[in-house]
Short mmCIF file of C-alpha atoms in Angstrom, two decimals:
data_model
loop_
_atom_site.label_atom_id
_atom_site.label_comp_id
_atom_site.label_asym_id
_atom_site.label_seq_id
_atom_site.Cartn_x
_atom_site.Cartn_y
_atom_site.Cartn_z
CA UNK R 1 -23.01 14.17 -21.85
CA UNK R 2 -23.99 11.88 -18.50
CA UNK R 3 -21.69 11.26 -16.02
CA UNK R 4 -19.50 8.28 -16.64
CA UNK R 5 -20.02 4.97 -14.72
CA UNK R 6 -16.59 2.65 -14.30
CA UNK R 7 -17.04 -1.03 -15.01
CA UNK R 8 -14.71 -3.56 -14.03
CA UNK R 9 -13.80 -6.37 -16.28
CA UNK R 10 -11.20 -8.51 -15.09
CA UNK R 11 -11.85 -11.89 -14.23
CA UNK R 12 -10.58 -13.55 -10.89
CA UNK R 13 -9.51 -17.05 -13.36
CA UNK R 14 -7.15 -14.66 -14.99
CA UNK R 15 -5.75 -13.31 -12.43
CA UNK R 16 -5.22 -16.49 -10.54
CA UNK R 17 -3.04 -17.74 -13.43
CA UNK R 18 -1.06 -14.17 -13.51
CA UNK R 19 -0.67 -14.47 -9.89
CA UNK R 20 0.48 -17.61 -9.64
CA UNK R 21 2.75 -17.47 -12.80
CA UNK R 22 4.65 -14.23 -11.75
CA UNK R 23 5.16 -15.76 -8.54
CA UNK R 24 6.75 -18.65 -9.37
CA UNK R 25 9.19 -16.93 -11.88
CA UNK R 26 9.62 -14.37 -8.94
CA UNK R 27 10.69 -17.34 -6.45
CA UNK R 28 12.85 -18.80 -8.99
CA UNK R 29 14.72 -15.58 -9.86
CA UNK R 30 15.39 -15.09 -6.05
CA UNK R 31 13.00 -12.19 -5.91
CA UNK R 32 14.50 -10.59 -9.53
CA UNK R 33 11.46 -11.21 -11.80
CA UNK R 34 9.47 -9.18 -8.70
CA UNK R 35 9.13 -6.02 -10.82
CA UNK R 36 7.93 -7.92 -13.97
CA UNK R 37 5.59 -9.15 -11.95
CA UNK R 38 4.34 -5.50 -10.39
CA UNK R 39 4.66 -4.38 -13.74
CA UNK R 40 1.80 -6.96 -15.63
CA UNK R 41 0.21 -7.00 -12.34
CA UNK R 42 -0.41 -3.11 -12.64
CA UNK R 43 -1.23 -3.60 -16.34
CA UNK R 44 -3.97 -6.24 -15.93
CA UNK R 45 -5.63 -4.19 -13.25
CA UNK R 46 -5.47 -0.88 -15.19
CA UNK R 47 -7.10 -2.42 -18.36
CA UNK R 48 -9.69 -3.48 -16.00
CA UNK R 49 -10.67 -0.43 -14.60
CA UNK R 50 -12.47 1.30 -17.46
CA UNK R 51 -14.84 4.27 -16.79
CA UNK R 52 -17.42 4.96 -19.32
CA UNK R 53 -15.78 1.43 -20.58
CA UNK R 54 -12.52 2.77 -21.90
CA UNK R 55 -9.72 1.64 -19.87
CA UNK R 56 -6.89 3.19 -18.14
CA UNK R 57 -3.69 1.70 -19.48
CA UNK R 58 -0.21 1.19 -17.24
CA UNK R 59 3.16 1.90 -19.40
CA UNK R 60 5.73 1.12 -16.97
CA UNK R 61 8.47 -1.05 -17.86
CA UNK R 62 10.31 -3.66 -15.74
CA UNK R 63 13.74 -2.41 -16.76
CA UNK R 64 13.30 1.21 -15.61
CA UNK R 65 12.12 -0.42 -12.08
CA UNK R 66 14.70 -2.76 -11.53
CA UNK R 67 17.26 0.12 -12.15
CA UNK R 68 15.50 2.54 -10.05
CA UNK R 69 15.67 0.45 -7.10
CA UNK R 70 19.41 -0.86 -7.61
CA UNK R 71 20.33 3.28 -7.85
CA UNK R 72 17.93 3.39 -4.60
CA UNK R 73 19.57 0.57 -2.78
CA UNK R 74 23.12 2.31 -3.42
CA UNK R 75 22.03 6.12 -2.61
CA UNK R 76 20.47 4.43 0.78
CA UNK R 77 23.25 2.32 1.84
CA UNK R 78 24.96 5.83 1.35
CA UNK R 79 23.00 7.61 3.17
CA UNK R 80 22.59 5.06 6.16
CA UNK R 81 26.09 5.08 6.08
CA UNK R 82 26.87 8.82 6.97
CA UNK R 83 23.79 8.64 9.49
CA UNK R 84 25.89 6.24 11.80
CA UNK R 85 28.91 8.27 11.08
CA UNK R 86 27.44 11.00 12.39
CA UNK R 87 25.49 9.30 15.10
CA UNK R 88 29.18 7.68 16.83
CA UNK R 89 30.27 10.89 16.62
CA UNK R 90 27.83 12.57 18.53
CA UNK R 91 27.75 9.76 21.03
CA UNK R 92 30.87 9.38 21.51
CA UNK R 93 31.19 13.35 22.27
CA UNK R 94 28.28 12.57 24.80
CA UNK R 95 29.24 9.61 26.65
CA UNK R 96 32.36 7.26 27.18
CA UNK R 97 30.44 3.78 27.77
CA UNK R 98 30.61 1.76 24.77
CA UNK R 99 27.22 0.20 24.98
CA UNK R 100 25.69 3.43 25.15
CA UNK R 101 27.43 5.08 22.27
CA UNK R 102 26.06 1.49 20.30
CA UNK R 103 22.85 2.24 21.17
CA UNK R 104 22.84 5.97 20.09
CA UNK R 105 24.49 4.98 16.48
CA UNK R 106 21.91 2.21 16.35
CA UNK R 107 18.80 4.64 16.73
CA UNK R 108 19.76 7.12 14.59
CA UNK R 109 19.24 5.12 11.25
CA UNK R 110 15.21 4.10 11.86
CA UNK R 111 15.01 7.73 12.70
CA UNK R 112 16.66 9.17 9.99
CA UNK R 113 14.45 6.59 7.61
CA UNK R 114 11.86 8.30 8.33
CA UNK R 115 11.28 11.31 6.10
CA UNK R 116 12.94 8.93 3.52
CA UNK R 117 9.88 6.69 3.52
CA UNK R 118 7.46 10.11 2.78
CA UNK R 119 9.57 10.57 -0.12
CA UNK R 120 9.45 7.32 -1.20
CA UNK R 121 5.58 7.30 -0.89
CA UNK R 122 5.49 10.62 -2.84
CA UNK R 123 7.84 9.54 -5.65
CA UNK R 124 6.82 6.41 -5.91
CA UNK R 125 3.10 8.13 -6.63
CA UNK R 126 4.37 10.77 -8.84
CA UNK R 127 5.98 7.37 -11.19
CA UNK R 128 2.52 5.54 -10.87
CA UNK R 129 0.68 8.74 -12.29
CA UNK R 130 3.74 9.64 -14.87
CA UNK R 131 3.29 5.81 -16.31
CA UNK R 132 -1.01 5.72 -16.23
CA UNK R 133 -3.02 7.50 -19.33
CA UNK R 134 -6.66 7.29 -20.02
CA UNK R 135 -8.00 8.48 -23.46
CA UNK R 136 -4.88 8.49 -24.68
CA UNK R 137 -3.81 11.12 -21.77
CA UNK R 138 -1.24 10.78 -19.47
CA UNK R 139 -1.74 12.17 -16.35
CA UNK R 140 1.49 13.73 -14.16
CA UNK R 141 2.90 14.86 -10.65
CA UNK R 142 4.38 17.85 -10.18
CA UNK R 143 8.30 17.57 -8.06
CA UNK R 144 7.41 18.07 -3.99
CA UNK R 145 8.39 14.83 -2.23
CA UNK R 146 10.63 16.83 0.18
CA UNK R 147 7.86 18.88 0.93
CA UNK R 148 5.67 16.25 1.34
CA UNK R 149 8.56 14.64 3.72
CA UNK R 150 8.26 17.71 6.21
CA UNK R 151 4.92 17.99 6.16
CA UNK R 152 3.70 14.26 6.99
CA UNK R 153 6.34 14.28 10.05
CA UNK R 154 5.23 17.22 11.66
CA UNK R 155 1.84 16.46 11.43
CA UNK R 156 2.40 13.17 12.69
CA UNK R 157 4.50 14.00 15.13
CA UNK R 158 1.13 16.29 15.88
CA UNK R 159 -0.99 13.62 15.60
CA UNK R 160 1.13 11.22 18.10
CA UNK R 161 1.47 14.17 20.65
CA UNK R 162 -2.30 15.13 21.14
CA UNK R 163 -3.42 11.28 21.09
CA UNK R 164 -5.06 11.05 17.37
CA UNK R 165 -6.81 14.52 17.72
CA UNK R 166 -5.04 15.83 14.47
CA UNK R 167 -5.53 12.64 12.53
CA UNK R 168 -8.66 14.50 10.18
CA UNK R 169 -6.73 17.77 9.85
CA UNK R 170 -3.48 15.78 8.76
CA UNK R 171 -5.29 13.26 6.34
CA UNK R 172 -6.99 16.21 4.70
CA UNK R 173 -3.80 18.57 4.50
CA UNK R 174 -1.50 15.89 2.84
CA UNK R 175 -4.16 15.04 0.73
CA UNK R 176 -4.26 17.81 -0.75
CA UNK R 177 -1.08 18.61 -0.74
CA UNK R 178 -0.94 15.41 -3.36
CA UNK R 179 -3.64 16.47 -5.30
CA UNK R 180 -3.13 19.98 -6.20
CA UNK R 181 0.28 18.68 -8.15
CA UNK R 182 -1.41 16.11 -9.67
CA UNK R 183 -2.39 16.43 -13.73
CA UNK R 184 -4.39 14.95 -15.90
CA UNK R 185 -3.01 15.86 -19.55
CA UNK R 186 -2.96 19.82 -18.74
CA UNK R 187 -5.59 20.60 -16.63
CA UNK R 188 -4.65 20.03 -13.27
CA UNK R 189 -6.41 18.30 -10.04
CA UNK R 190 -7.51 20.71 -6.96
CA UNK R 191 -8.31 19.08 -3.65
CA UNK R 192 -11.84 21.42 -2.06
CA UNK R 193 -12.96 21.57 1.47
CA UNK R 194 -11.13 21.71 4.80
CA UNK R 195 -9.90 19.62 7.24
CA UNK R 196 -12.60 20.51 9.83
CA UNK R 197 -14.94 18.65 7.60
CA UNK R 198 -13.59 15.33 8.55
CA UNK R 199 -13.67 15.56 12.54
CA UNK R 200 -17.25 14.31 12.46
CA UNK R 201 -16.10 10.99 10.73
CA UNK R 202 -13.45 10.51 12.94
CA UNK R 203 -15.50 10.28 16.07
CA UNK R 204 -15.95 6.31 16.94
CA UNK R 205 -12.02 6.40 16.68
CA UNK R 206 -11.64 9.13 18.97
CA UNK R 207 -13.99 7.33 21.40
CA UNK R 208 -12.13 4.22 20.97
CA UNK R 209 -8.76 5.25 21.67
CA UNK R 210 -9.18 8.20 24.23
CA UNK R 211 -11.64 5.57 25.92
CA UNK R 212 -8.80 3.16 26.22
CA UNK R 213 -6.26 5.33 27.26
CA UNK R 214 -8.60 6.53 29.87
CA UNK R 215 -9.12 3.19 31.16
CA UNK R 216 -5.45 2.23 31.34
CA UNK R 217 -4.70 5.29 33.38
CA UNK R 218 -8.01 4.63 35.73
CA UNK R 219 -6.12 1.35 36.50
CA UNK R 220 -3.06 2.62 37.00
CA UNK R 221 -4.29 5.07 39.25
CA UNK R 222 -6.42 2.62 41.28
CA UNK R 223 -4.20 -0.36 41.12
CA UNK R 224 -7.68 -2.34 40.15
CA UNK R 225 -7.28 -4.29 36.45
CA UNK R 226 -11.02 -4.94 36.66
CA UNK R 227 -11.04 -1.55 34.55
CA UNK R 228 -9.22 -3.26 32.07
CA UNK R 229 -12.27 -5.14 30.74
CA UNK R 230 -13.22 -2.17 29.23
CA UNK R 231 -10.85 -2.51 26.61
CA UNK R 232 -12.77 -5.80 25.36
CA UNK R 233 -14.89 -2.43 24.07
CA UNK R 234 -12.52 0.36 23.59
CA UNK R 235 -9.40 -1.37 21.83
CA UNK R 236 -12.41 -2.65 19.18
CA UNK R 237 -14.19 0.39 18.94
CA UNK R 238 -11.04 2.59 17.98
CA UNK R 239 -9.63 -0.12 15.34
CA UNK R 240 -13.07 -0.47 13.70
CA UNK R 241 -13.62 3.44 14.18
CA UNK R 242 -9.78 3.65 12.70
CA UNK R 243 -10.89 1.71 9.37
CA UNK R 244 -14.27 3.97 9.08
CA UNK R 245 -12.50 6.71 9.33
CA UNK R 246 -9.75 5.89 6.43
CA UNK R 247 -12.82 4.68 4.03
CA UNK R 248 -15.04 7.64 5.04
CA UNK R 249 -12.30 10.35 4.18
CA UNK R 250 -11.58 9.02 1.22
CA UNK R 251 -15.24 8.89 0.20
CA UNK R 252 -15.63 12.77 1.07
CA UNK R 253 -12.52 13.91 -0.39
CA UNK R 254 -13.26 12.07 -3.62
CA UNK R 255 -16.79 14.09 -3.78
CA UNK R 256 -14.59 17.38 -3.10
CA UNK R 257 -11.72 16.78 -6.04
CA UNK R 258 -12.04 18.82 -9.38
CA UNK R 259 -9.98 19.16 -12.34
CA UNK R 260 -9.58 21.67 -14.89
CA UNK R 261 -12.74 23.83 -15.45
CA UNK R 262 -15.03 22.26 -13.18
CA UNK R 263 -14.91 17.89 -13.64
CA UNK R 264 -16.01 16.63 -10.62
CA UNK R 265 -16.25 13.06 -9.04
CA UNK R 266 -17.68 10.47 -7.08
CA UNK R 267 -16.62 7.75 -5.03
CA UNK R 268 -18.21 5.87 -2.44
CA UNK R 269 -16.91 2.44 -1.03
CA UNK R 270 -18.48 1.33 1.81
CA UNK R 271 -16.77 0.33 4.91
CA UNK R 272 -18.61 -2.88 5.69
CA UNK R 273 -17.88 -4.20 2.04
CA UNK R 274 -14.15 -3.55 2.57
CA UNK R 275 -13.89 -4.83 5.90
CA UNK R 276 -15.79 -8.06 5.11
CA UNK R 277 -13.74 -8.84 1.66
CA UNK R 278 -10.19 -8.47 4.21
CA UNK R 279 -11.94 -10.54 7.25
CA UNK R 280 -12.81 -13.15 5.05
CA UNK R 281 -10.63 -13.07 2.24
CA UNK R 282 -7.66 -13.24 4.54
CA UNK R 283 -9.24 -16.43 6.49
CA UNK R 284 -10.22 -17.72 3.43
CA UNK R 285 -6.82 -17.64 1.76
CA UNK R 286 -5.45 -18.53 4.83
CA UNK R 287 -7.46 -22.06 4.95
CA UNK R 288 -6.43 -22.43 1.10
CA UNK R 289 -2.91 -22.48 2.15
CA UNK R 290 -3.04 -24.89 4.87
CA UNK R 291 -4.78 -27.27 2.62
CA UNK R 292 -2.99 -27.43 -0.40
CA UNK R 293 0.39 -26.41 0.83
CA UNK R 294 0.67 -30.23 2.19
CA UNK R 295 -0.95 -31.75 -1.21
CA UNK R 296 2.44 -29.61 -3.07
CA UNK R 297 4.59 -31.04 -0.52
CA UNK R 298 3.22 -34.54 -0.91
CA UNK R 299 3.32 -34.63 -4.44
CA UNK R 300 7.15 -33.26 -4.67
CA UNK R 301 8.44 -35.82 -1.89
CA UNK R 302 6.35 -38.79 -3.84
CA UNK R 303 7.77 -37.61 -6.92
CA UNK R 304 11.60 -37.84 -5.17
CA UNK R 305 10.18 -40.74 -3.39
CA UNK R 306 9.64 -42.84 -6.44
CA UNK R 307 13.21 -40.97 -8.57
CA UNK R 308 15.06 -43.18 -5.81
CA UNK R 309 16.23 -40.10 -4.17
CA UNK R 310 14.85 -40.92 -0.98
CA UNK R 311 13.84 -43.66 1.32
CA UNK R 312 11.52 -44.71 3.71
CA UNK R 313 14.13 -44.48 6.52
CA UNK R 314 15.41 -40.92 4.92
CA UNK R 315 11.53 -39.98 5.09
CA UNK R 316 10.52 -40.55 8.49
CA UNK R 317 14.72 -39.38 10.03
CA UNK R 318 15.56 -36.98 7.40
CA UNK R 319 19.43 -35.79 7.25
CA UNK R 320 19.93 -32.32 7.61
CA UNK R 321 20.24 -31.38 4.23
CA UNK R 322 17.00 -33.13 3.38
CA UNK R 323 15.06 -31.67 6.29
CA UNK R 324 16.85 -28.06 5.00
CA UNK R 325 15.39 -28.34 1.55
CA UNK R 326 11.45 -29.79 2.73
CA UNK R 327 11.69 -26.42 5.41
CA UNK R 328 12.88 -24.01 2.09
CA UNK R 329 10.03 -25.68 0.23
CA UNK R 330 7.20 -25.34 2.58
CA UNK R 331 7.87 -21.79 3.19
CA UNK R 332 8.17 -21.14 -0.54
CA UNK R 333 4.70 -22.65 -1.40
CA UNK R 334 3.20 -20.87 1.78
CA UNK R 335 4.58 -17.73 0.41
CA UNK R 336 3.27 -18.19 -3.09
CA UNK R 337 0.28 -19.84 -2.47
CA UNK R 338 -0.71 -16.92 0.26
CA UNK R 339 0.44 -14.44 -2.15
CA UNK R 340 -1.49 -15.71 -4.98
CA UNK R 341 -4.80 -16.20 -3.21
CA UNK R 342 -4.77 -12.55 -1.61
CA UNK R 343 -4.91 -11.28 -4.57
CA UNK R 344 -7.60 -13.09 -5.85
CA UNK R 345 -9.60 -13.19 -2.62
CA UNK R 346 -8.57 -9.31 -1.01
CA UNK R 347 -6.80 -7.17 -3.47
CA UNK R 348 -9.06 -8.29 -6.50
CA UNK R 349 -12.83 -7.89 -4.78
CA UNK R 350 -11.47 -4.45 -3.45
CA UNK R 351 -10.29 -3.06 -6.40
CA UNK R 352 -13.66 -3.95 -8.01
CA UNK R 353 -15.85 -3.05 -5.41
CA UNK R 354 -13.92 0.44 -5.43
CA UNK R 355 -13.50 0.52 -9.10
CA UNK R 356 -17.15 0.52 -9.80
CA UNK R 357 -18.21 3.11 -7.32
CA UNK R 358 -16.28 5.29 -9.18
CA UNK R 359 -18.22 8.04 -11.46
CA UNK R 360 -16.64 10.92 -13.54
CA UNK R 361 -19.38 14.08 -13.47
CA UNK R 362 -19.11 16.48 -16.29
CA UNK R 363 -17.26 14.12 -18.85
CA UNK R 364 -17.99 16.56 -21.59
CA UNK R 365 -15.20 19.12 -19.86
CA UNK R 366 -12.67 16.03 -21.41
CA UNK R 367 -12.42 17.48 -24.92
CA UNK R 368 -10.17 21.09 -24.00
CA UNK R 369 -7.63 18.55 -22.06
CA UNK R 370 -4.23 17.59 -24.49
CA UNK R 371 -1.76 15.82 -23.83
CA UNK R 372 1.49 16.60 -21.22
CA UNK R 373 5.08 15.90 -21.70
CA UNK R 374 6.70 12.52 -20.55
CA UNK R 375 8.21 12.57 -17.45
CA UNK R 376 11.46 11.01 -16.88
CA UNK R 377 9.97 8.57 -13.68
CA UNK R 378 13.17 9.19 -12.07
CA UNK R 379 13.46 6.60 -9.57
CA UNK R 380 10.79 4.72 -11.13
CA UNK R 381 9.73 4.32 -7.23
CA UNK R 382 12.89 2.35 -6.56
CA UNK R 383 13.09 4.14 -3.22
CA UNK R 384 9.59 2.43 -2.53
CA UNK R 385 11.03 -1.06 -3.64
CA UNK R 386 14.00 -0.74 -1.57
CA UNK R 387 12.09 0.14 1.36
CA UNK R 388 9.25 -1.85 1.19
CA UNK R 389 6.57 1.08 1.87
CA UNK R 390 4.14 -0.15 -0.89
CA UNK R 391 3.27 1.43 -4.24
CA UNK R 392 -0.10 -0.55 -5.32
CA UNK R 393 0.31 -4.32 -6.06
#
């Protein structure tokens, strides 16, 4: 059997009306209907994706997310609690000022949050996989997000101490630290290669940011900020070289995955097709908003114009409660409107573009897979939710 080719079949008029639909009912529930929306936002895109044109199909439910975040919320507030228990007490046994025992208490909790949000990345994953099946397959995670926790701090903590120079070796070991517990059915996912192998595609970032810490110290040194012209160059190079690198890696590692007895893949973005769908999907969603945001107001004011509930005096010297409700409104439509055209002008051409670089080698290695045992989701990535650390749409 060939290798499988992924087609991508969703349409950007569909989305538009999901989008926008969801997001209205979200803004109307005070945020509530957020994880319906996720949830048929997740579906639409799944059915979409479809290598050798049979699609991957989402069965998460709403209801599970919406209690996974509420227990989340709960255990966190919890948790945060006892963190600035503990962090009075120790500054209290360290000092006697008041504002410096504040201070102490009030670092401890973004520092404690920290290997939270690794396991909330991590379970939040392990629910996306548990809830996606393909063939009639449903793939799986294997329990680690604590392990995953301690591993992503050290290495960044690595990564922050010797100025980005363990960036590759980090991205490849927590990579595949997630793939070798991932499943599909019962043969499982193995992540080949090393982390050396990524050093070479890291290089424009390295040259980037040492560059610009280099010529922030030169002008330190010197006392002359003519070397900071430089970073017109440097502070450019290292964010573009930053991108390449993310796209890059992911491209290699895909290339090095296998599952089961030998199923290989391929995927291949490219970096300039990515970065030019962001650059101009964001400006072009951005000048979408500031033109019809003021046709929505317009029409709602005419429309309370012409009910009698306000004047022409009211219009131009609004009272406060007035002027309250046109601020709420404008930065609801912003919000929605911004929302909605993202994802038809980013987060739609990037999934496609991604989605269709996507080939499955050795297809025929599909038939000895059956079928694993549901997995409970847990937190259904509530922790995610809570914390706002993203989870895909």
């Amino acid at each position: 059997m060939s290798a499988l080719k992924t087609e991508f079949t969703g349409e950007k008029g569909d989305l538009f009306a999901l989008a926008l639909r969801t997001g209205l009912l979200t803004v109307l529930t005070l945020g509530i209907y957020r994880f319906w929306q996720k949830t048929r936002l997740r579906r639409w895109y799944w059915s979409s994706v479809r290598p050798g044109g049979m699609p991957f199909e989402y069965t998460g439910t709403p209801q599970e997310k919406l209690m996974g975040f509420l227990v989340a919320v709960i255990v966190l507030a919890g948790y945060l609690a006892l963190v600035n228990i503990a962090g009075m007490f120790v500054a209290v046994r360290l000092s006697t000022s008041a504002p410096d025992i504040v201070m102490v208490a009030a670092a401890c909790a973004p520092i404690a949050l920290v290997p939270v949000v690794f396991v909330a990345r991590y379970r939040a994953r392990r629910y996306i996989l548990s809830r996606t099946s393909w063939l009639g397959v449903r793939f799986g995670m294997d329990a680690g997000a604590w392990g995953y926790a301690w591993r992503a701090c050290m290495y960044w903590l690595l990564t922050l101490l010797t100025l980005g120079l363990f960036w590759p070796l980090k991205t490849f070991q927590l990579e595949k630290y997630l793939t070798d517990r991932s499943w599909y059915g019962t043969a499982r996912f193995r992540q080949h290669g090393n982390g050396l192998m990524l050093y070479g595609l890291a290089i424009p970032f390295f040259l980037g940011i040492w560059g610009t810490i280099g010529v922030v110290a030169q002008s330190l040194l010197t006392g002359n900020v003519a070397w900071l012209w430089w970073m017109l160059i440097t502070l450019p190079l290292a964010g573009l070289g930053g991108i390449y690198f993310r796209v890059a890696s992911v491209r290699a590692l895909a290339g090095l995955k296998e599952l089961g007895d030998g199923m290989e893949f391929d995927l291949y973005p490219r970096t300039r097709t990515l970065l030019r769908i962001h650059i101009f999907g964001n400006i072009l969603s951005g000048f979408l908003v500031s033109f019809v945001s003021p046709v929505v107001l317009g029409l709602v004011v005419g429309a309370l114009y012409f009910a009698g509930q306000v004047t022409r005096d009211t219009l131009f010297n609004p009272p406060p409660n007035l002027a309250a409700f046109i601020a709420v409104l404008t930065w609801l439509t912003v919000f929605i409107l911004f929302s909605v055209f993202r994802q038809v002008f980013v987060v739609f051409p990037s999934v496609r573009h991604v989605a269709e670089t996507f080939v499955v080698e050795e297809p025929a290695l599909l038939r000895g897979i059956r079928q694993r045992t549901r997995e409970d989701g847990r937190d259904a990535g509530g922790f995610s939710e809570a914390l706002d650390v993203g989870a895909a749409f």
